[in-house]
Each structure stands twice: as C-alpha cells, then as structure tokens.
Coordinates of C-alpha atoms in Angstrom, one line a residue:
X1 CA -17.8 57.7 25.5
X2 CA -14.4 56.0 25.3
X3 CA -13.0 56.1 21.8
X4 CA -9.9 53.0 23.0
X5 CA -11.2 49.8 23.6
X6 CA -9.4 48.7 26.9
X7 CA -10.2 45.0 26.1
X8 CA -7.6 45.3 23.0
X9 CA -5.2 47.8 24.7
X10 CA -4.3 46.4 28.8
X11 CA -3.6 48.5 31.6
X12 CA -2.8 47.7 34.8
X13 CA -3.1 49.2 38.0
X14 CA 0.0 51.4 38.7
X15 CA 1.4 51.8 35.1
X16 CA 1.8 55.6 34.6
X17 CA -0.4 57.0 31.6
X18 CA 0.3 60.0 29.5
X19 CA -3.2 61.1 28.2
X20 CA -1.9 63.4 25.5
X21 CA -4.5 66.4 24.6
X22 CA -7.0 65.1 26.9
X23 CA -9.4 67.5 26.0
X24 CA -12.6 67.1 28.8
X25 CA -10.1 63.8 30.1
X26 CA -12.5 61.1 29.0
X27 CA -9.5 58.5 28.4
X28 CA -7.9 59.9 31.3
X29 CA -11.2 59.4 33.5
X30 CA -11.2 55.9 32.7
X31 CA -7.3 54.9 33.0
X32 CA -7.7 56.6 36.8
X33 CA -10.9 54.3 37.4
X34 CA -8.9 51.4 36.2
X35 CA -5.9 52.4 39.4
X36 CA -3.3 54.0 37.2
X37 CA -1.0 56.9 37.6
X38 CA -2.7 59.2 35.2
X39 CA -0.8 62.3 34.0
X40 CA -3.8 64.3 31.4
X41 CA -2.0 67.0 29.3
X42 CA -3.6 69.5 27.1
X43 CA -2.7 73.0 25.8
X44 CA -6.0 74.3 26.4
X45 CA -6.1 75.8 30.0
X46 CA -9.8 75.9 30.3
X47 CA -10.1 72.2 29.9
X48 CA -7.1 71.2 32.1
X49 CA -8.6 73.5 35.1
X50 CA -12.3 71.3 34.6
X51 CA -10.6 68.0 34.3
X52 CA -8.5 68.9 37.3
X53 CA -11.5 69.3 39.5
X54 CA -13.3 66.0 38.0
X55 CA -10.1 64.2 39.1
X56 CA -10.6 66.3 42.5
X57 CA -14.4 64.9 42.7
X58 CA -13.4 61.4 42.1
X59 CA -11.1 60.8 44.4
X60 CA -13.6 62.6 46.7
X61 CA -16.1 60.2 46.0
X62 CA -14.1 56.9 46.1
X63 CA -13.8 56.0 42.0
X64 CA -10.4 55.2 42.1
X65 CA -8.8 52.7 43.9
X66 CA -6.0 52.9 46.3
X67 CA -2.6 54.0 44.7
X68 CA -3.9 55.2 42.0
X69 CA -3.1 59.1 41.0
X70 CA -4.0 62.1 38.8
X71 CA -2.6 65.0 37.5
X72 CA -4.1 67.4 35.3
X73 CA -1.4 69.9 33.3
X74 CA -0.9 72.3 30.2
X75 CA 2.0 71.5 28.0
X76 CA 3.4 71.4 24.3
X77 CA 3.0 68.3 22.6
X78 CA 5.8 68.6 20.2
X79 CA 8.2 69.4 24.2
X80 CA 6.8 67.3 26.7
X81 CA 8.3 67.9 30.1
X82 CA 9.0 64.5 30.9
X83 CA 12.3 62.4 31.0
X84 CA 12.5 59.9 28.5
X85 CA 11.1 56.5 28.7
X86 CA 8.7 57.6 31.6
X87 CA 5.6 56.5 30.7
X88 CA 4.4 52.8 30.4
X89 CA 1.3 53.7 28.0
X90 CA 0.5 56.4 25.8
X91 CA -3.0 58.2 24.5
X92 CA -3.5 60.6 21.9
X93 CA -7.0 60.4 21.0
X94 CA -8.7 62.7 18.4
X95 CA -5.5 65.1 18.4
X96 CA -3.0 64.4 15.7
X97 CA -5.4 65.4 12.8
X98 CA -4.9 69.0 14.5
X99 CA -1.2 69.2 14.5
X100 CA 1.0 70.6 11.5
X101 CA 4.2 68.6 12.8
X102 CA 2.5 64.8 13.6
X103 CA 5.7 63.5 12.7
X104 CA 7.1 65.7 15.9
X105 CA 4.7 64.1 18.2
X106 CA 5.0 60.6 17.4
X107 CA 8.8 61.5 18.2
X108 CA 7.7 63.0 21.2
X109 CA 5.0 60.5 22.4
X110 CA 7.9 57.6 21.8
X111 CA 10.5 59.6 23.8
X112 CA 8.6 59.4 27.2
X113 CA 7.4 56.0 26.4
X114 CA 9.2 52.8 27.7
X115 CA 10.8 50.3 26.0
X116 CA 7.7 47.8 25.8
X117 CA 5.1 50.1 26.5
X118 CA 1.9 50.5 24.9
X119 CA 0.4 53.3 23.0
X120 CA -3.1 53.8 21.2
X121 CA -3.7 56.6 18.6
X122 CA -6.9 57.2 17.3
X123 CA -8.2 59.8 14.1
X124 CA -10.9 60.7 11.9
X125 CA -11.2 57.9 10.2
X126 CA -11.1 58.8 6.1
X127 CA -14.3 58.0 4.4
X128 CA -16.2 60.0 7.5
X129 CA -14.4 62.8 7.1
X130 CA -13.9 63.2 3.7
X131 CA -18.1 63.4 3.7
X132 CA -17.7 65.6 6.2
X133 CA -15.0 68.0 5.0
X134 CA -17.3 67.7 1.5
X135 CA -20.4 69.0 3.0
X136 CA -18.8 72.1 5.0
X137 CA -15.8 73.9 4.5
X138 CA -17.1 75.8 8.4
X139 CA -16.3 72.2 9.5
X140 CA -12.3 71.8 8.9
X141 CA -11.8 75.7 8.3
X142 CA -11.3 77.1 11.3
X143 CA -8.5 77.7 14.1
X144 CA -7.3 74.6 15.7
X145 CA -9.1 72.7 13.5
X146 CA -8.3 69.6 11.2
X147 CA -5.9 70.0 9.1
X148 CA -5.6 66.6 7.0
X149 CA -7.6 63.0 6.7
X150 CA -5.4 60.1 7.3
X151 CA -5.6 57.5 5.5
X152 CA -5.2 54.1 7.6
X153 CA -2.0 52.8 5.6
X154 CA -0.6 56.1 5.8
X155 CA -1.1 56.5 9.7
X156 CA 0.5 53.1 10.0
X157 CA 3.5 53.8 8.5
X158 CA 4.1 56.9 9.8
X159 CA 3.9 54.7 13.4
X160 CA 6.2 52.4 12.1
X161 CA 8.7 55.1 10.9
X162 CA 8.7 56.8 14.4
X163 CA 10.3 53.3 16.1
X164 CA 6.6 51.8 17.3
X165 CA 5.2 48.8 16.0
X166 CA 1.9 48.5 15.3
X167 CA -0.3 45.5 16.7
X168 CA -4.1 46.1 16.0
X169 CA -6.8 48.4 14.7
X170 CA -10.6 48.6 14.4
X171 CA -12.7 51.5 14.0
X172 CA -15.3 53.1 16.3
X173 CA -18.1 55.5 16.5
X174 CA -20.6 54.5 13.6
X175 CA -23.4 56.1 15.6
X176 CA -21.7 59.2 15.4
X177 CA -20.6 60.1 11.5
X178 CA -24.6 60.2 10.6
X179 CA -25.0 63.0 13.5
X180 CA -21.9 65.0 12.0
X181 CA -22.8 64.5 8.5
X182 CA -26.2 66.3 9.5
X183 CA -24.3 68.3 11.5
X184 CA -22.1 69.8 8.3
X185 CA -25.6 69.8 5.7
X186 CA -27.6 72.1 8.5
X187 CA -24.6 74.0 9.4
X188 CA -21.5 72.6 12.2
X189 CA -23.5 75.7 14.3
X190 CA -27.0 75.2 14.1
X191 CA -28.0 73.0 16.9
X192 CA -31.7 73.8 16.2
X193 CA -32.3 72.0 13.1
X194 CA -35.0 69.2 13.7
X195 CA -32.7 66.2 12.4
X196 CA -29.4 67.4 14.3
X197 CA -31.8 67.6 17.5
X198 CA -33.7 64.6 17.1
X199 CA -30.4 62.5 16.2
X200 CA -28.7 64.2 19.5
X201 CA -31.0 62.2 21.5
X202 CA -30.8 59.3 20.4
X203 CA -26.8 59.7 21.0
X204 CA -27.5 61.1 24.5
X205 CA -30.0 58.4 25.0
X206 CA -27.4 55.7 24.1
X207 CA -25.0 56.9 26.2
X208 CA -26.8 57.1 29.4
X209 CA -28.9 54.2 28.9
X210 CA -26.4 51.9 27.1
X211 CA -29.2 50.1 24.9
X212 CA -28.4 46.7 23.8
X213 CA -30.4 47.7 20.7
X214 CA -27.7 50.7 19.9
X215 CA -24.9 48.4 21.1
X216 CA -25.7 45.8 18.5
X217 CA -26.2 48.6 15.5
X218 CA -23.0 50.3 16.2
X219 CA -21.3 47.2 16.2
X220 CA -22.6 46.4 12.9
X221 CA -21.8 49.9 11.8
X222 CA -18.3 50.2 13.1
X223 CA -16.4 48.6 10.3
X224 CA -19.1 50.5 7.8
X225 CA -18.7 53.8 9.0
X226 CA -17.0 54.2 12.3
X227 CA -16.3 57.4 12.8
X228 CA -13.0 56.9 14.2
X229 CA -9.6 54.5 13.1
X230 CA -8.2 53.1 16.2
X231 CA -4.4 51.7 15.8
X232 CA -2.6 50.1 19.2
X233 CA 1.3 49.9 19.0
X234 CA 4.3 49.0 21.5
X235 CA 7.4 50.4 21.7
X236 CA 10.0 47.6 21.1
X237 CA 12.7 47.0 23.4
X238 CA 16.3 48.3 22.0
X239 CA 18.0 45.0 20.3
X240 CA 21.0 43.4 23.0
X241 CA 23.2 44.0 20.5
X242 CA 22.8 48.1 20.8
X243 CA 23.3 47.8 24.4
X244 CA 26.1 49.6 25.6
X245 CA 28.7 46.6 26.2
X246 CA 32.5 46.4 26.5
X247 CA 32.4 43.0 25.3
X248 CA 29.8 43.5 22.4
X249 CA 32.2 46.5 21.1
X250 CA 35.7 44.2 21.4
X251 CA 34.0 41.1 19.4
X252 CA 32.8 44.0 17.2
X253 CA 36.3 45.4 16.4
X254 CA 37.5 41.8 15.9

C-alpha cells in the first residue's frame, strides 16, 4: 500500500533514493521495482534486518531490473551519513509526526539531496487525526509515537523555510481513517472487536484483490477524509549569481 503516488512524483531508473524511516520498506520496495539505487534507512534494527532480506528475495527472484540496487541501513535522521547533495530523490513517509526536531530533518533531508532533486513527505493528515487523537489518548500517548497534527499550511511552510519548494499535494488513504477511528473507540489494542475485524477485511481484501469498486470509493474519499497529506517538493538549484566566481565577485566590488 504505497502512500506516494509515483504518477505525480517521477523516478527514473538509476536515480539514487534515500527512503528515510522506511519502516517495513514499502516505498523503498517500489522505488527498487522501478530500477533505482535504493538506500532504506530506519532507526529500528528489527525492521532494517526484514527489509534487508526482502531486498535479498527480490533480487533472488528477478523484481528488479538490471542496475538497479538496494541497501538496507540503521541511522539518525537528524545525522545522516551521507555527503551532501547525494541523493536525487527523497522519502519520508509517515515519520516526521514522530520526531521532536522536524525542523532538523528537513535540514537534513535537503543536505543529501541534489540541487533539482525531488522529495515527497507525507503525514497524518489533520482532521483524521485529530478524531483520532479525540477518541484515544492510548493512540498518540505512547513511546515513539505522534507527537503533533500538521496542519497542511503549516507543513508547507516549514518545506519552504528549509530551501525546498513545494510543487503538489493531494491526500490519500480514505479507506483507512474509518478502520483507525474504530480502531481508537474499541481500543488501538483490541483486534477482536467485531467492527475493527470485519473492516480489516475489507482493507485486506482491497489490497490483494485491488477492487475497482474500492478503487472508485477511495478516490471519492481521498479529498474527504484521506488519511494521509501528501506534499511533493524539489530542491532548487543555487542562483548563478551565488556561484563561486572571480568575475561575479570583481563586477560585485565595482
């Protein structure tokens, strides 16, 4: 269940991707499908060990095309081991509503990204989760858990402030905030109740089957009550004029 739509966000085979908290790699599954050079990074060693051996199984069994790599990794978020501007696209999916410092990690994120490069950023989206954080304190108030509702505006501009520039949104996931809303009434640990299990199927049954029925009703739903805010930036290219250049800096002094 991809939360980016890769119709509104291009990759191309051989651009190197930064999946950033991965989690169980979905994103990065897909990006390595599509021939990139995938790094997935999470801080949860547990996760990185199983998507490590998914990226093990699908180059085993032929899912990725020729050139194409993968790398599974624990790191910091807010210290990313890579040299700046090494990356050509960016994913953090689901994370930043976790993270005390977001500001730090938009730094971060446009650090290792390249001058032009893309980067998609998806959250909570704010009337969801506010129904959500209404009906169960268990649901936000625990370790590693989230710690704030963005607002879309306010997501934006924080973007903006960190050097990207913003060039689409949509929302995704209307399927899903039903399911959690009954999730927080019956209690975010109580898989037994009948409407959490009966509305679990019908998640499970649209994501094998892929329903045009479910297709169309999400679709409808997204803008109502997508579950998740979607926002697709680039990384502009430094202006010629702050280009280090003997020439620029004589005229300058003129």
């Amino acid at each position: 269940m991809l939360t980016v739509d890769f119709t509104r966000f291009p990759l191309a085979a051989g651009d190197r991707v930064l999946d950033l908290g991965c989690g169980a790699g979905r994103h990065a599954f897909e990006c390595y499908r599509r021939g990139a050079r995938v790094v997935a990074l999470d801080q949860n060693a547990e996760e990185i060990r199983e998507v490590a051996k998914w990226f093990a199984a699908m180059k085993e069994a032929g899912e990725a095309p020729a050139g194409a790599t993968a790398t599974a990794m624990e790191g910091d978020a807010l210290n990313l081991p890579f040299p700046d501007e090494s990356f050509d696209v960016v994913i953090i999916s689901e994370v930043m509503e976790h993270i005390p410092d977001d500001k730090g990690v938009l730094a971060e994120m446009v650090r290792v990204l390249k001058p032009g490069g893309r980067i998609a950023v998806t959250v909570p989206r704010y009337g969801p989760e506010k129904i959500c954080w209404a009906l169960s304190d268990a649901y936000h108030e625990v370790e590693g858990g989230h710690i704030r509702i963005y607002k879309a505006d306010e997501l934006l501009a924080k973007m903006r402030e960190s050097g990207l520039k913003p060039y689409g949104t949509h929302h995704a996931h209307g399927l899903h905030s039903p399911y959690w809303w009954l999730k927080c009434a019956f209690g975010v640990d109580n898989d037994k109740a009948l409407p959490v299990r009966a509305y679990h199927k019908l998640l499970v049954w649209d994501i094998m089957k892929k329903p045009l029925a479910t297709k169309v009703a999400e679709q409808a739903l997204n803008p109502l009550i997508g579950k998740s805010f979607v926002a697709y930036a680039t990384k502009p290219h430094l202006p010629a004029a702050t280009a280090t250049d003997p020439a620029a800096d004589t005229k300058a002094g003129a």
